Amino acid sequence: MKLITTIDALPPALSASISTEERTYIEGIAARSGLPFAVTSHFASLAGPEPDDPIRRQFMPDPRETQCDPFALNDPLGESCHRATPRLIHQYADRALLKTTAHCGGFCRFCFRRVWVAETARGEWMAAPFITAAELEPVLVYLKDHPEIREILVSGGDPLTASNERLEWLFQGLREARPGLRSATPGLREARPNLRIANSALSLRICTRLPITAPDRITPEFVGLLRRFSPLRLAVHINHPRELSPKSRNALTAIVEAGIPVLVQTVLLKDVNDNVETLAALFRECRDLGLIPYYLFQLDLAPGTAHFRVPLKQGLALYRELQGTLVPAPAGTELKDDSSSVPLIPAYAVDLPGGGGKIRLSEESIAGEEERPEGRVYLLKDRNGKLWPYPVE
Ligand SMILES: *Cc1c(COP(=O)(O)O)cnc(C)c1O
Ligand code: SF4
């Protein structure tokens, strides 16, 4: 995939909008081993030249990335505590996450895997290291040994930066590790239907931003590939209604029309989408496209991203307001227990810094407040009542 990696390759209006500070900063990233500057021409074409443009802010390196954040963690989700193999994170009993590649369709400046992506992507990053057979082998062994895992999140980076052939090889490998009855033993499912529960195929969840940043990646061949690997869902990262360009709408519609459920994950970002109008418009449009708003994430504590952080109390107030604004589905389309039921509002959630896992956020999540050497923190309750700090500001 061709990415824009220099200022001069940007659309003229954008490259003319670069300030001296931005230029100096961008040109120094490689020397400082920071997260590279890269954006697709499609995503750049959606951006306006103003420094506060919500699309521009998401990919344009910002000198504030060098500001020291006392709360920053290189591994904000504590993934290293739950690493089953170098590529596999097993944190929740029935699902696990596979890091397939560090390559993305451009780099989001607020990326939660910022350090991992930058470290892996540096240098040879155009040659994107996709998971190799030697790296997949222990993953497959682990999956065979852990039948409680029912779903694999195929994540990265962005797995769709790999070719259809690579993805097919990966999906096939995962399926063969745990084939389920249908493909394993024809006839057995009919003979002993209750076995299916204990031995059903591993479900796949493909986590990607490419339908937004590079909608041309969603070819009919790719949609066909997804269909062949049902049960499979797509989780698409979308932050702003302006990301839903006509091309992206077409791409997402093609996936939905192929019968593939599409979840939407949104990151709450200061001065990008931290207001009710923007979020309500985003979730309404997603719903109208047949997508399922799934998570609205409070920002993780990756280094160099503090200027994107919306204070937690403000996020909670925003979420409450959003619930009041987004009326339930109109009469006659009540939510049913099937794939046509489309919740309009995602869960507001945070990955507790340091490995506490994902929790849904509400006022009740805050068990207290405390002064720490790095600053004032809330104490957030995880599912087991254990407390984890998250900065107040
Ligand atoms: C987010 C996440 C999952 C999936 O959690 P859901 O609540 O099902 O979306 C699984 N594993 C890891 C490590 C995760 O971070
Ligand atoms: S697409 Fe995801 S992994 Fe890639 S830079 Fe953006 S947030 Fe990070």
Coordinates of C-alpha atoms and ligand atoms in Angstrom, one line a residue:
M1 CA 0.0 0.0 0.0
K2 CA 1.3 3.4 -0.9
L3 CA 1.5 5.8 1.9
I4 CA 2.4 9.5 2.1
T5 CA 5.4 9.9 4.4
T6 CA 6.8 13.3 3.5
I7 CA 5.2 16.8 3.8
D8 CA 5.8 17.5 0.1
A9 CA 3.8 14.5 -1.0
L10 CA 0.7 15.8 0.8
P11 CA -2.1 17.5 -1.2
P12 CA -0.9 21.0 -1.9
A13 CA -3.3 22.8 0.4
L14 CA -2.2 20.6 3.3
S15 CA 1.5 20.8 2.7
A16 CA 1.1 24.6 2.4
S17 CA -0.6 24.5 5.8
I18 CA 2.4 23.0 7.7
S19 CA 3.8 25.4 10.2
T20 CA 7.6 25.8 10.8
E21 CA 7.2 24.0 14.2
E22 CA 5.4 21.1 12.5
R23 CA 8.0 20.8 9.8
T24 CA 10.9 20.8 12.2
Y25 CA 9.1 18.2 14.3
I26 CA 8.1 15.9 11.4
E27 CA 11.6 16.0 10.0
G28 CA 13.1 15.1 13.3
I29 CA 10.9 12.1 14.1
A30 CA 13.2 9.5 12.6
A31 CA 16.2 10.8 14.5
R32 CA 14.1 10.6 17.7
S33 CA 12.8 7.1 16.9
G34 CA 9.3 8.4 17.2
L35 CA 6.1 7.1 15.6
P36 CA 6.6 7.6 11.9
F37 CA 4.6 10.1 9.9
A38 CA 2.4 8.2 7.4
V39 CA -1.1 8.7 5.9
T40 CA -2.9 7.3 2.9
S41 CA -3.7 9.7 0.1
H42 CA -7.4 9.0 0.7
F43 CA -7.4 10.0 4.3
A44 CA -5.2 13.0 3.6
S45 CA -7.8 14.1 1.0
L46 CA -10.5 14.3 3.7
A47 CA -8.5 16.7 5.8
G48 CA -8.8 20.5 5.9
P49 CA -5.7 22.8 6.2
E50 CA -6.7 24.3 9.6
P51 CA -4.6 23.0 12.4
D52 CA -7.7 22.1 14.4
D53 CA -9.3 20.1 11.6
P54 CA -10.5 16.9 13.1
I55 CA -9.1 14.7 10.3
R56 CA -5.8 16.6 10.1
R57 CA -5.2 16.3 13.8
Q58 CA -5.5 12.5 13.7
F59 CA -2.5 12.0 11.4
M60 CA -0.4 15.1 11.5
P61 CA 2.5 14.8 13.9
D62 CA 2.2 17.4 16.7
P63 CA 5.2 18.9 18.6
R64 CA 3.2 18.3 21.8
E65 CA 4.0 14.6 21.3
T66 CA 7.3 15.3 22.9
Q67 CA 5.8 16.8 26.1
C68 CA 6.4 14.7 29.1
D69 CA 3.3 13.0 30.5
P70 CA 4.1 11.6 34.0
F71 CA 1.3 9.0 33.5
A72 CA 2.5 7.6 30.2
L73 CA 3.1 3.9 30.0
N74 CA 5.0 2.2 27.1
D75 CA 2.6 -0.7 27.4
P76 CA -0.6 1.1 28.5
L77 CA -2.9 -2.0 28.3
G78 CA -0.4 -4.1 30.3
E79 CA -0.4 -6.6 27.4
S80 CA 2.9 -8.0 28.4
C81 CA 1.2 -9.4 31.5
H82 CA -1.1 -11.5 29.4
R83 CA 1.2 -12.6 26.6
A84 CA 0.7 -16.3 25.7
T85 CA 3.1 -16.2 22.8
P86 CA 5.1 -13.3 21.4
R87 CA 2.1 -12.5 19.1
L88 CA -0.9 -13.6 21.2
I89 CA -2.5 -11.8 24.2
H90 CA -4.8 -13.9 26.2
Q91 CA -6.5 -11.7 28.8
Y92 CA -10.1 -12.8 28.9
A93 CA -11.1 -16.5 29.2
D94 CA -13.0 -16.9 26.0
R95 CA -11.2 -14.6 23.6
A96 CA -7.6 -13.7 22.7
L97 CA -5.9 -11.1 20.5
L98 CA -3.4 -11.7 17.8
K99 CA -0.9 -9.0 16.7
T100 CA -0.5 -9.8 13.1
T101 CA 1.6 -6.9 11.9
A102 CA 2.8 -3.5 13.0
H103 CA 1.9 -1.9 9.7
C104 CA -1.1 0.4 9.4
G105 CA -2.8 2.4 6.7
G106 CA -1.1 5.5 8.2
F107 CA -0.4 6.1 11.8
C108 CA -2.9 7.6 14.2
R109 CA -1.1 10.0 16.5
F110 CA -3.0 8.9 19.5
C111 CA -2.3 5.2 18.9
F112 CA -2.5 3.1 22.0
R113 CA 0.1 0.6 20.7
R114 CA 2.3 3.6 19.8
V115 CA 5.5 2.3 21.2
W116 CA 5.1 -1.2 19.8
V117 CA 4.0 0.1 16.4
A118 CA 6.8 2.6 16.3
E119 CA 9.5 0.1 17.4
T120 CA 8.4 -2.6 15.0
A121 CA 7.6 -0.2 12.2
R122 CA 10.9 1.7 12.3
G123 CA 13.5 1.2 9.6
E124 CA 12.1 -1.6 7.5
W125 CA 8.6 -0.6 8.1
M126 CA 7.6 -0.4 4.5
A127 CA 8.3 -4.1 4.3
A128 CA 5.8 -4.6 7.2
P129 CA 6.6 -7.7 9.2
F130 CA 3.5 -9.9 8.9
I131 CA 3.3 -12.9 11.3
T132 CA 5.5 -15.7 10.0
A133 CA 4.8 -19.4 10.0
A134 CA 7.3 -19.8 12.8
E135 CA 5.5 -17.2 14.9
L136 CA 2.1 -18.7 14.1
E137 CA 3.1 -22.2 15.1
P138 CA 3.1 -21.6 18.9
V139 CA -0.2 -19.6 18.5
L140 CA -1.9 -22.7 17.0
V141 CA -0.5 -25.0 19.6
Y142 CA -1.8 -22.6 22.3
L143 CA -5.3 -22.5 20.7
K144 CA -5.4 -26.3 20.6
D145 CA -4.5 -26.4 24.3
H146 CA -7.1 -23.7 25.2
P147 CA -10.5 -24.8 23.9
E148 CA -12.1 -22.2 26.1
I149 CA -10.9 -19.5 23.5
R150 CA -13.9 -19.0 21.3
E151 CA -12.9 -15.9 19.4
I152 CA -9.7 -14.5 18.0
L153 CA -9.2 -10.8 17.5
V154 CA -7.1 -10.5 14.4
S155 CA -5.4 -7.2 15.2
G156 CA -2.1 -5.3 14.7
G157 CA -1.3 -2.8 13.5
D158 CA -3.8 -3.3 10.8
P159 CA -4.1 -6.8 9.4
L160 CA -5.7 -5.5 6.2
T161 CA -2.3 -4.1 5.2
A162 CA -1.4 -7.7 4.3
S163 CA -2.5 -9.3 1.0
N164 CA -5.6 -11.4 0.6
E165 CA -3.3 -14.4 0.2
R166 CA -1.5 -13.8 3.5
L167 CA -4.8 -13.3 5.3
E168 CA -6.3 -16.4 3.8
W169 CA -3.3 -18.4 4.9
L170 CA -3.7 -17.0 8.4
F171 CA -7.4 -17.5 8.7
Q172 CA -7.0 -21.0 7.4
G173 CA -4.4 -21.8 10.0
L174 CA -6.5 -20.5 12.8
R175 CA -9.5 -22.5 11.6
E176 CA -7.6 -25.7 11.2
A177 CA -6.3 -25.3 14.7
R178 CA -9.9 -25.5 15.9
P179 CA -12.0 -26.7 13.0
G180 CA -15.3 -27.1 14.7
L181 CA -17.5 -30.0 13.8
R182 CA -18.8 -28.8 10.4
S183 CA -15.4 -29.1 8.7
A184 CA -13.9 -31.8 11.0
T185 CA -16.4 -34.6 10.8
P186 CA -19.2 -34.5 8.4
G187 CA -22.4 -36.1 9.7
L188 CA -21.3 -36.0 13.4
R189 CA -23.0 -32.7 14.0
E190 CA -26.3 -34.1 13.0
A191 CA -25.7 -37.3 15.0
R192 CA -24.7 -35.5 18.2
P193 CA -26.0 -31.9 18.0
N194 CA -25.0 -31.0 21.6
L195 CA -21.3 -31.6 20.8
R196 CA -21.4 -28.5 18.7
I197 CA -21.3 -26.3 21.8
A198 CA -18.2 -27.8 23.2
N199 CA -16.4 -27.9 19.8
S200 CA -17.6 -25.1 17.6
A201 CA -15.3 -23.3 15.2
L202 CA -13.2 -20.4 16.4
S203 CA -14.9 -17.1 15.5
L204 CA -12.7 -14.4 14.0
R205 CA -12.9 -10.7 14.7
I206 CA -10.9 -8.6 12.2
C207 CA -9.8 -5.3 13.7
T208 CA -9.1 -2.6 11.1
R209 CA -9.2 1.0 10.1
L210 CA -8.6 0.5 6.4
P211 CA -12.3 0.7 5.3
I212 CA -11.9 4.4 6.4
T213 CA -8.3 5.2 5.5
A214 CA -8.0 3.1 2.3
P215 CA -11.5 2.0 1.2
D216 CA -10.2 0.7 -2.1
R217 CA -8.8 -2.2 -0.1
I218 CA -12.3 -3.5 0.3
T219 CA -12.5 -5.3 -3.1
P220 CA -15.1 -7.9 -4.0
E221 CA -12.3 -10.5 -3.7
F222 CA -11.7 -9.4 -0.1
V223 CA -15.4 -9.4 0.8
G224 CA -15.5 -13.0 -0.7
L225 CA -12.6 -14.0 1.5
L226 CA -14.4 -12.7 4.6
R227 CA -17.6 -14.6 3.6
R228 CA -15.6 -17.9 3.3
F229 CA -14.5 -17.6 6.9
S230 CA -17.8 -17.1 8.7
P231 CA -18.3 -17.0 11.7
L232 CA -16.4 -13.7 11.3
R233 CA -17.0 -10.1 12.3
L234 CA -15.2 -6.9 11.4
A235 CA -14.4 -4.2 14.0
V236 CA -13.7 -0.9 12.3
H237 CA -12.1 2.1 13.9
I238 CA -14.1 5.2 13.1
N239 CA -13.8 8.5 15.0
H240 CA -15.6 11.2 13.1
P241 CA -18.5 11.5 10.7
R242 CA -16.3 13.1 8.1
E243 CA -14.4 9.8 7.9
L244 CA -17.5 8.3 6.3
S245 CA -16.6 9.4 2.8
P246 CA -18.7 8.1 -0.2
K247 CA -16.0 5.5 -0.9
S248 CA -15.9 4.3 2.7
R249 CA -19.7 4.1 2.8
N250 CA -19.7 2.0 -0.3
A251 CA -17.0 -0.3 1.2
L252 CA -18.8 -0.7 4.5
T253 CA -22.1 -1.3 2.7
A254 CA -20.6 -4.0 0.6
I255 CA -19.4 -5.8 3.7
V256 CA -22.7 -5.4 5.5
E257 CA -24.6 -6.6 2.4
A258 CA -22.4 -9.7 2.3
G259 CA -23.9 -10.5 5.8
I260 CA -20.8 -9.8 7.8
P261 CA -21.5 -8.0 11.1
V262 CA -19.5 -4.8 11.4
L263 CA -18.7 -3.3 14.8
V264 CA -17.5 0.2 15.3
Q265 CA -14.9 1.3 17.7
T266 CA -14.4 4.9 18.4
V267 CA -11.7 6.7 20.5
L268 CA -12.8 9.7 22.4
L269 CA -10.4 12.4 21.3
K270 CA -10.0 16.0 22.5
D271 CA -10.8 18.6 19.9
V272 CA -11.6 15.8 17.4
N273 CA -14.9 14.3 18.5
D274 CA -15.4 15.4 22.2
N275 CA -18.8 16.9 21.7
V276 CA -22.3 15.5 21.6
E277 CA -23.1 16.8 18.1
T278 CA -20.2 15.0 16.5
L279 CA -20.6 11.8 18.3
A280 CA -24.4 11.7 17.8
A281 CA -23.9 12.3 14.1
L282 CA -21.3 9.6 13.9
F283 CA -23.4 6.9 15.7
R284 CA -26.5 7.8 13.8
E285 CA -24.7 7.5 10.5
C286 CA -23.1 4.3 11.5
R287 CA -26.5 2.9 12.5
D288 CA -28.0 4.0 9.1
L289 CA -25.2 2.2 7.3
G290 CA -26.1 -1.0 9.3
L291 CA -23.0 -0.8 11.5
I292 CA -23.0 -1.6 15.2
P293 CA -21.5 1.1 17.5
Y294 CA -19.6 -1.1 19.9
Y295 CA -17.1 0.8 22.1
L296 CA -16.3 4.4 22.7
F297 CA -12.9 4.3 24.3
Q298 CA -11.5 6.6 26.9
L299 CA -7.9 7.3 25.8
D300 CA -5.2 4.9 26.9
L301 CA -2.0 6.3 28.5
A302 CA 0.4 5.8 25.6
P303 CA 3.3 8.3 25.6
G304 CA 3.0 11.5 23.6
T305 CA -0.8 11.4 23.4
A306 CA -1.9 13.4 26.5
H307 CA -3.0 16.3 24.3
F308 CA -5.8 14.0 23.0
R309 CA -7.0 13.1 26.5
V310 CA -10.5 14.1 27.4
P311 CA -10.8 14.3 31.3
L312 CA -12.7 11.3 32.5
K313 CA -15.4 13.4 34.3
Q314 CA -16.0 15.3 31.1
G315 CA -16.2 12.1 29.1
L316 CA -18.8 10.7 31.6
A317 CA -20.9 13.9 31.3
L318 CA -20.6 13.8 27.5
Y319 CA -21.7 10.1 27.5
R320 CA -24.7 10.9 29.7
E321 CA -25.7 13.8 27.4
L322 CA -25.3 11.5 24.4
Q323 CA -27.7 8.9 26.0
G324 CA -30.3 11.7 26.4
T325 CA -29.8 12.9 22.8
L326 CA -29.9 9.6 20.9
V327 CA -33.5 8.5 21.0
P328 CA -34.2 4.8 20.8
A329 CA -34.9 3.2 17.5
P330 CA -38.3 4.5 16.1
A331 CA -41.5 2.5 16.9
G332 CA -41.9 -0.5 14.7
T333 CA -38.1 -1.3 14.7
E334 CA -37.8 -2.4 18.3
L335 CA -34.6 -4.2 19.0
K336 CA -34.9 -7.9 18.3
D337 CA -32.7 -10.7 19.3
D338 CA -31.1 -11.1 15.9
S339 CA -28.6 -9.4 13.7
S340 CA -31.0 -6.6 12.8
S341 CA -30.9 -5.3 16.3
V342 CA -28.6 -2.3 16.2
P343 CA -27.7 -0.6 19.4
L344 CA -27.2 3.1 18.7
I345 CA -24.9 4.0 21.5
P346 CA -21.6 2.1 22.1
A347 CA -20.4 1.2 25.6
Y348 CA -18.1 3.9 27.0
A349 CA -15.1 1.9 28.1
V350 CA -11.5 2.1 29.2
D351 CA -8.7 -0.4 29.3
L352 CA -7.5 -0.1 32.9
P353 CA -3.9 1.1 32.7
G354 CA -1.4 -1.5 33.5
G355 CA -3.4 -4.6 32.7
G356 CA -6.7 -4.4 34.6
G357 CA -8.7 -5.1 31.5
K358 CA -11.6 -3.4 29.9
I359 CA -14.4 -2.0 32.0
R360 CA -17.5 -0.1 31.1
L361 CA -17.3 3.4 32.5
S362 CA -20.0 5.1 34.7
E363 CA -20.0 7.3 37.7
E364 CA -20.0 4.1 39.8
S365 CA -16.7 3.0 38.3
I366 CA -14.9 5.8 40.3
A367 CA -14.3 4.4 43.8
G368 CA -12.2 7.3 45.0
E369 CA -9.5 9.9 44.3
E370 CA -5.9 10.0 45.4
E371 CA -2.7 12.1 45.1
R372 CA 0.1 10.2 43.5
P373 CA 3.7 11.4 42.7
E374 CA 2.7 11.7 39.0
G375 CA -0.4 13.7 39.9
R376 CA -4.0 13.3 41.0
V377 CA -5.8 10.0 40.0
Y378 CA -9.2 8.4 40.2
L379 CA -9.3 4.9 41.5
L380 CA -11.3 2.9 39.1
K381 CA -12.9 -0.4 40.0
D382 CA -12.4 -3.5 37.8
R383 CA -14.8 -6.4 37.5
N384 CA -13.4 -7.9 40.7
G385 CA -13.5 -4.7 42.7
K386 CA -9.7 -4.2 42.5
L387 CA -8.7 -0.5 42.1
W388 CA -6.6 1.0 39.3
P389 CA -5.4 4.6 38.9
Y390 CA -6.4 6.8 36.0
P391 CA -5.4 10.5 35.8
V392 CA -8.0 13.1 36.8
E393 CA -6.8 15.4 34.0
Ligands
LIG1 C1 -10.4 -5.7 23.9 C2 -9.8 -7.0 24.0 C3 -10.5 -8.2 23.7 C4 -12.0 -8.2 23.3 O1 -12.8 -7.7 24.2 P1 -14.3 -7.4 23.9 O2 -14.9 -6.8 25.1 O3 -14.9 -8.7 23.5 O4 -14.4 -6.4 22.7 C5 -9.8 -9.4 23.8 N1 -8.6 -9.4 24.2 C6 -7.8 -8.3 24.5 C7 -6.4 -8.5 24.9 C8 -8.4 -7.1 24.4 O5 -7.7 -6.0 24.6
SF4_2 S1 -4.8 2.0 13.0 FE1 -4.8 1.3 15.2 S2 -2.7 0.3 15.5 FE2 -2.6 1.5 13.6 S3 -1.9 3.5 14.2 FE3 -4.1 3.7 14.3 S4 -4.7 3.2 16.4 FE4 -2.5 2.4 16.1

